Amino acid sequence: ASSCKGRCVGLCKEPSETFFASIGLPVSLTPNFDDGCCEMVWGRHPQGDDIAIASLACFRDCGLAQHAQKHRIVAPMQRNVSS
């Protein structure tokens, strides 16, 4: 696991769902940010509530988030730095 919620969503969840949909096999991936796993539900189209927007905040120990906060850079996925 990369320990980055943005990477999980942008590099795994969305591309995987798009790829499998393109070959006619719907799948919905729901990441668990607590333990780093991902639930895959085959035959189910992705739902808008698969990931709550509030859950996309950076992890407290994320080096990139700390750098962005220190230099007042706003990352697209960053909401509030939390655990």
mmCIF file of N, CA and C in Angstrom:
data_model
loop_
_atom_site.group_PDB
_atom_site.id
_atom_site.type_symbol
_atom_site.label_atom_id
_atom_site.label_comp_id
_atom_site.label_asym_id
_atom_site.label_seq_id
_atom_site.Cartn_x
_atom_site.Cartn_y
_atom_site.Cartn_z
ATOM 1 N N ALA A 1 0.844 -1.184 0.000
ATOM 2 C CA ALA A 1 0.000 0.000 0.000
ATOM 3 C C ALA A 1 0.881 1.236 0.000
ATOM 4 N N SER A 2 0.467 2.232 -0.729
ATOM 5 C CA SER A 2 1.264 3.445 -0.863
ATOM 6 C C SER A 2 1.077 4.397 0.298
ATOM 7 N N SER A 3 0.082 4.157 1.130
ATOM 8 C CA SER A 3 -0.284 5.050 2.236
ATOM 9 C C SER A 3 -0.715 6.415 1.725
ATOM 10 N N CYS A 4 -1.221 6.453 0.499
ATOM 11 C CA CYS A 4 -1.716 7.706 -0.069
ATOM 12 C C CYS A 4 -3.110 7.464 -0.632
ATOM 13 N N LYS A 5 -4.085 8.144 -0.066
ATOM 14 C CA LYS A 5 -5.462 7.965 -0.507
ATOM 15 C C LYS A 5 -5.657 8.429 -1.945
ATOM 16 N N GLY A 6 -4.984 9.500 -2.321
ATOM 17 C CA GLY A 6 -5.100 10.007 -3.685
ATOM 18 C C GLY A 6 -4.567 9.007 -4.698
ATOM 19 N N ARG A 7 -3.460 8.353 -4.377
ATOM 20 C CA ARG A 7 -2.908 7.330 -5.267
ATOM 21 C C ARG A 7 -3.859 6.156 -5.385
ATOM 22 N N CYS A 8 -4.412 5.753 -4.275
ATOM 23 C CA CYS A 8 -5.347 4.630 -4.266
ATOM 24 C C CYS A 8 -6.501 4.895 -5.233
ATOM 25 N N VAL A 9 -7.099 6.047 -5.121
ATOM 26 C CA VAL A 9 -8.255 6.388 -5.950
ATOM 27 C C VAL A 9 -7.841 6.656 -7.394
ATOM 28 N N GLY A 10 -6.812 7.462 -7.582
ATOM 29 C CA GLY A 10 -6.426 7.893 -8.922
ATOM 30 C C GLY A 10 -5.650 6.880 -9.740
ATOM 31 N N LEU A 11 -4.886 6.017 -9.080
ATOM 32 C CA LEU A 11 -4.053 5.069 -9.820
ATOM 33 C C LEU A 11 -4.572 3.636 -9.771
ATOM 34 N N CYS A 12 -5.535 3.359 -8.922
ATOM 35 C CA CYS A 12 -6.033 1.985 -8.813
ATOM 36 C C CYS A 12 -7.548 1.918 -9.001
ATOM 37 N N LYS A 13 -8.296 2.524 -8.095
ATOM 38 C CA LYS A 13 -9.757 2.396 -8.098
ATOM 39 C C LYS A 13 -10.374 2.818 -9.435
ATOM 40 N N GLU A 14 -10.212 4.062 -9.808
ATOM 41 C CA GLU A 14 -10.865 4.569 -11.006
ATOM 42 C C GLU A 14 -10.370 3.907 -12.293
ATOM 43 N N PRO A 15 -9.042 3.744 -12.487
ATOM 44 C CA PRO A 15 -8.596 3.075 -13.714
ATOM 45 C C PRO A 15 -9.052 1.619 -13.798
ATOM 46 N N SER A 16 -9.063 0.913 -12.671
ATOM 47 C CA SER A 16 -9.502 -0.490 -12.681
ATOM 48 C C SER A 16 -10.979 -0.588 -13.027
ATOM 49 N N GLU A 17 -11.788 0.259 -12.415
ATOM 50 C CA GLU A 17 -13.218 0.255 -12.710
ATOM 51 C C GLU A 17 -13.468 0.589 -14.182
ATOM 52 N N THR A 18 -12.735 1.566 -14.706
ATOM 53 C CA THR A 18 -12.885 1.963 -16.108
ATOM 54 C C THR A 18 -12.475 0.834 -17.052
ATOM 55 N N PHE A 19 -11.338 0.192 -16.763
ATOM 56 C CA PHE A 19 -10.863 -0.894 -17.614
ATOM 57 C C PHE A 19 -11.869 -2.043 -17.661
ATOM 58 N N PHE A 20 -12.291 -2.514 -16.498
ATOM 59 C CA PHE A 20 -13.204 -3.646 -16.483
ATOM 60 C C PHE A 20 -14.552 -3.299 -17.114
ATOM 61 N N ALA A 21 -15.013 -2.061 -16.953
ATOM 62 C CA ALA A 21 -16.258 -1.642 -17.606
ATOM 63 C C ALA A 21 -16.089 -1.658 -19.126
ATOM 64 N N SER A 22 -14.889 -1.317 -19.604
ATOM 65 C CA SER A 22 -14.645 -1.267 -21.058
ATOM 66 C C SER A 22 -14.695 -2.653 -21.703
ATOM 67 N N ILE A 23 -14.499 -3.705 -20.923
ATOM 68 C CA ILE A 23 -14.587 -5.060 -21.469
ATOM 69 C C ILE A 23 -15.885 -5.750 -21.031
ATOM 70 N N GLY A 24 -16.817 -4.938 -20.538
ATOM 71 C CA GLY A 24 -18.134 -5.444 -20.199
ATOM 72 C C GLY A 24 -18.243 -6.183 -18.885
ATOM 73 N N LEU A 25 -17.323 -5.928 -17.988
ATOM 74 C CA LEU A 25 -17.336 -6.596 -16.688
ATOM 75 C C LEU A 25 -17.332 -5.534 -15.584
ATOM 76 N N PRO A 26 -18.514 -5.100 -15.160
ATOM 77 C CA PRO A 26 -18.553 -4.053 -14.137
ATOM 78 C C PRO A 26 -17.983 -4.547 -12.800
ATOM 79 N N VAL A 27 -17.270 -3.665 -12.149
ATOM 80 C CA VAL A 27 -16.733 -3.941 -10.827
ATOM 81 C C VAL A 27 -16.696 -2.630 -10.051
ATOM 82 N N SER A 28 -16.951 -2.726 -8.776
ATOM 83 C CA SER A 28 -16.885 -1.561 -7.899
ATOM 84 C C SER A 28 -15.823 -1.832 -6.843
ATOM 85 N N LEU A 29 -14.854 -0.944 -6.745
ATOM 86 C CA LEU A 29 -13.798 -1.068 -5.749
ATOM 87 C C LEU A 29 -14.055 -0.079 -4.623
ATOM 88 N N THR A 30 -14.066 -0.574 -3.411
ATOM 89 C CA THR A 30 -14.256 0.287 -2.243
ATOM 90 C C THR A 30 -13.058 0.122 -1.325
ATOM 91 N N PRO A 31 -12.159 1.115 -1.316
ATOM 92 C CA PRO A 31 -10.970 1.003 -0.477
ATOM 93 C C PRO A 31 -11.285 1.146 1.007
ATOM 94 N N ASN A 32 -10.497 0.445 1.807
ATOM 95 C CA ASN A 32 -10.559 0.569 3.261
ATOM 96 C C ASN A 32 -9.253 1.248 3.668
ATOM 97 N N PHE A 33 -9.320 2.525 3.986
ATOM 98 C CA PHE A 33 -8.120 3.281 4.297
ATOM 99 C C PHE A 33 -7.557 2.964 5.670
ATOM 100 N N ASP A 34 -8.298 2.236 6.487
ATOM 101 C CA ASP A 34 -7.796 1.857 7.806
ATOM 102 C C ASP A 34 -6.769 0.735 7.727
ATOM 103 N N ASP A 35 -7.046 -0.270 6.877
ATOM 104 C CA ASP A 35 -6.120 -1.400 6.808
ATOM 105 C C ASP A 35 -5.442 -1.570 5.447
ATOM 106 N N GLY A 36 -5.753 -0.702 4.491
ATOM 107 C CA GLY A 36 -5.081 -0.732 3.196
ATOM 108 C C GLY A 36 -5.640 -1.732 2.204
ATOM 109 N N CYS A 37 -6.727 -2.413 2.547
ATOM 110 C CA CYS A 37 -7.296 -3.382 1.609
ATOM 111 C C CYS A 37 -8.337 -2.702 0.722
ATOM 112 N N CYS A 38 -8.863 -3.466 -0.228
ATOM 113 C CA CYS A 38 -9.866 -2.936 -1.135
ATOM 114 C C CYS A 38 -10.896 -4.024 -1.402
ATOM 115 N N GLU A 39 -12.167 -3.711 -1.241
ATOM 116 C CA GLU A 39 -13.240 -4.661 -1.518
ATOM 117 C C GLU A 39 -13.662 -4.506 -2.975
ATOM 118 N N MET A 40 -13.654 -5.613 -3.707
ATOM 119 C CA MET A 40 -14.068 -5.617 -5.104
ATOM 120 C C MET A 40 -15.406 -6.335 -5.192
ATOM 121 N N VAL A 41 -16.405 -5.662 -5.762
ATOM 122 C CA VAL A 41 -17.717 -6.264 -5.931
ATOM 123 C C VAL A 41 -17.967 -6.407 -7.429
ATOM 124 N N TRP A 42 -17.819 -7.627 -7.921
ATOM 125 C CA TRP A 42 -17.981 -7.913 -9.347
ATOM 126 C C TRP A 42 -19.452 -7.878 -9.722
ATOM 127 N N GLY A 43 -19.732 -7.340 -10.915
ATOM 128 C CA GLY A 43 -21.098 -7.250 -11.410
ATOM 129 C C GLY A 43 -21.836 -6.024 -10.919
ATOM 130 N N ARG A 44 -21.193 -5.201 -10.124
ATOM 131 C CA ARG A 44 -21.808 -3.978 -9.591
ATOM 132 C C ARG A 44 -21.119 -2.774 -10.205
ATOM 133 N N HIS A 45 -21.901 -1.864 -10.752
ATOM 134 C CA HIS A 45 -21.335 -0.628 -11.288
ATOM 135 C C HIS A 45 -20.930 0.279 -10.125
ATOM 136 N N PRO A 46 -19.848 1.038 -10.281
ATOM 137 C CA PRO A 46 -19.428 1.954 -9.210
ATOM 138 C C PRO A 46 -20.553 2.914 -8.833
ATOM 139 N N GLN A 47 -20.684 3.154 -7.557
ATOM 140 C CA GLN A 47 -21.699 4.053 -7.027
ATOM 141 C C GLN A 47 -21.047 5.356 -6.582
ATOM 142 N N GLY A 48 -21.782 6.427 -6.616
ATOM 143 C CA GLY A 48 -21.265 7.720 -6.194
ATOM 144 C C GLY A 48 -20.835 7.761 -4.745
ATOM 145 N N ASP A 49 -21.421 6.902 -3.923
ATOM 146 C CA ASP A 49 -21.100 6.914 -2.491
ATOM 147 C C ASP A 49 -20.098 5.832 -2.096
ATOM 148 N N ASP A 50 -19.402 5.231 -3.085
ATOM 149 C CA ASP A 50 -18.383 4.223 -2.768
ATOM 150 C C ASP A 50 -17.286 4.793 -1.871
ATOM 151 N N ILE A 51 -16.986 6.051 -2.074
ATOM 152 C CA ILE A 51 -15.986 6.743 -1.244
ATOM 153 C C ILE A 51 -16.582 8.065 -0.805
ATOM 154 N N ALA A 52 -16.676 8.257 0.482
ATOM 155 C CA ALA A 52 -17.162 9.534 1.006
ATOM 156 C C ALA A 52 -16.084 10.591 0.795
ATOM 157 N N ILE A 53 -16.464 11.762 0.338
ATOM 158 C CA ILE A 53 -15.506 12.849 0.098
ATOM 159 C C ILE A 53 -14.696 13.142 1.359
ATOM 160 N N ALA A 54 -15.329 13.101 2.506
ATOM 161 C CA ALA A 54 -14.630 13.410 3.760
ATOM 162 C C ALA A 54 -13.501 12.428 4.035
ATOM 163 N N SER A 55 -13.610 11.200 3.520
ATOM 164 C CA SER A 55 -12.592 10.203 3.813
ATOM 165 C C SER A 55 -11.331 10.374 2.964
ATOM 166 N N LEU A 56 -11.313 11.331 2.047
ATOM 167 C CA LEU A 56 -10.158 11.515 1.182
ATOM 168 C C LEU A 56 -9.104 12.470 1.749
ATOM 169 N N ALA A 57 -9.298 12.920 2.960
ATOM 170 C CA ALA A 57 -8.293 13.778 3.581
ATOM 171 C C ALA A 57 -6.989 13.010 3.731
ATOM 172 N N CYS A 58 -5.886 13.708 3.616
ATOM 173 C CA CYS A 58 -4.578 13.060 3.720
ATOM 174 C C CYS A 58 -4.354 12.497 5.121
ATOM 175 N N PHE A 59 -3.541 11.453 5.173
ATOM 176 C CA PHE A 59 -3.135 10.916 6.469
ATOM 177 C C PHE A 59 -2.271 11.951 7.186
ATOM 178 N N ARG A 60 -2.336 11.964 8.501
ATOM 179 C CA ARG A 60 -1.572 12.931 9.296
ATOM 180 C C ARG A 60 -0.074 12.820 9.031
ATOM 181 N N ASP A 61 0.436 11.606 8.822
ATOM 182 C CA ASP A 61 1.872 11.415 8.640
ATOM 183 C C ASP A 61 2.311 11.437 7.175
ATOM 184 N N CYS A 62 1.465 11.922 6.297
ATOM 185 C CA CYS A 62 1.794 11.998 4.872
ATOM 186 C C CYS A 62 2.818 13.111 4.635
ATOM 187 N N GLY A 63 4.003 12.735 4.171
ATOM 188 C CA GLY A 63 5.065 13.705 3.933
ATOM 189 C C GLY A 63 4.690 14.741 2.890
ATOM 190 N N LEU A 64 3.989 14.329 1.846
ATOM 191 C CA LEU A 64 3.573 15.263 0.801
ATOM 192 C C LEU A 64 2.580 16.280 1.350
ATOM 193 N N ALA A 65 1.639 15.819 2.169
ATOM 194 C CA ALA A 65 0.665 16.726 2.765
ATOM 195 C C ALA A 65 1.346 17.709 3.717
ATOM 196 N N GLN A 66 2.312 17.226 4.496
ATOM 197 C CA GLN A 66 3.037 18.104 5.413
ATOM 198 C C GLN A 66 3.821 19.157 4.627
ATOM 199 N N HIS A 67 4.459 18.758 3.533
ATOM 200 C CA HIS A 67 5.207 19.704 2.692
ATOM 201 C C HIS A 67 4.257 20.741 2.097
ATOM 202 N N ALA A 68 3.107 20.276 1.586
ATOM 203 C CA ALA A 68 2.137 21.194 0.984
ATOM 204 C C ALA A 68 1.612 22.183 2.014
ATOM 205 N N GLN A 69 1.347 21.687 3.224
ATOM 206 C CA GLN A 69 0.836 22.562 4.272
ATOM 207 C C GLN A 69 1.901 23.588 4.677
ATOM 208 N N LYS A 70 3.144 23.138 4.806
ATOM 209 C CA LYS A 70 4.233 24.021 5.203
ATOM 210 C C LYS A 70 4.444 25.135 4.180
ATOM 211 N N HIS A 71 4.328 24.791 2.904
ATOM 212 C CA HIS A 71 4.561 25.763 1.831
ATOM 213 C C HIS A 71 3.272 26.343 1.260
ATOM 214 N N ARG A 72 2.167 26.062 1.955
ATOM 215 C CA ARG A 72 0.849 26.573 1.584
ATOM 216 C C ARG A 72 0.459 26.227 0.151
ATOM 217 N N ILE A 73 0.792 24.996 -0.238
ATOM 218 C CA ILE A 73 0.413 24.477 -1.541
ATOM 219 C C ILE A 73 -0.862 23.668 -1.327
ATOM 220 N N VAL A 74 -1.891 23.911 -2.124
ATOM 221 C CA VAL A 74 -3.138 23.183 -1.966
ATOM 222 C C VAL A 74 -3.190 22.075 -2.992
ATOM 223 N N ALA A 75 -3.177 20.844 -2.510
ATOM 224 C CA ALA A 75 -3.263 19.682 -3.391
ATOM 225 C C ALA A 75 -4.720 19.408 -3.716
ATOM 226 N N PRO A 76 -5.043 18.951 -4.926
ATOM 227 C CA PRO A 76 -6.425 18.717 -5.315
ATOM 228 C C PRO A 76 -7.169 17.748 -4.410
ATOM 229 N N MET A 77 -6.521 16.701 -3.894
ATOM 230 C CA MET A 77 -7.183 15.710 -3.068
ATOM 231 C C MET A 77 -7.188 16.077 -1.590
ATOM 232 N N GLN A 78 -6.417 17.072 -1.211
ATOM 233 C CA GLN A 78 -6.261 17.390 0.202
ATOM 234 C C GLN A 78 -7.414 18.247 0.700
ATOM 235 N N ARG A 79 -8.059 17.825 1.758
ATOM 236 C CA ARG A 79 -9.117 18.609 2.397
ATOM 237 C C ARG A 79 -8.577 19.168 3.711
ATOM 238 N N ASN A 80 -8.419 18.308 4.671
ATOM 239 C CA ASN A 80 -7.848 18.644 5.967
ATOM 240 C C ASN A 80 -6.881 17.538 6.337
ATOM 241 N N VAL A 81 -5.793 17.887 6.978
ATOM 242 C CA VAL A 81 -4.847 16.864 7.400
ATOM 243 C C VAL A 81 -5.420 16.209 8.641
ATOM 244 N N SER A 82 -5.692 14.897 8.533
ATOM 245 C CA SER A 82 -6.258 14.159 9.660
ATOM 246 C C SER A 82 -5.636 12.777 9.711
ATOM 247 N N SER A 83 -6.093 11.965 10.649
ATOM 248 C CA SER A 83 -5.525 10.608 10.767
ATOM 249 C C SER A 83 -6.135 9.650 9.789
#
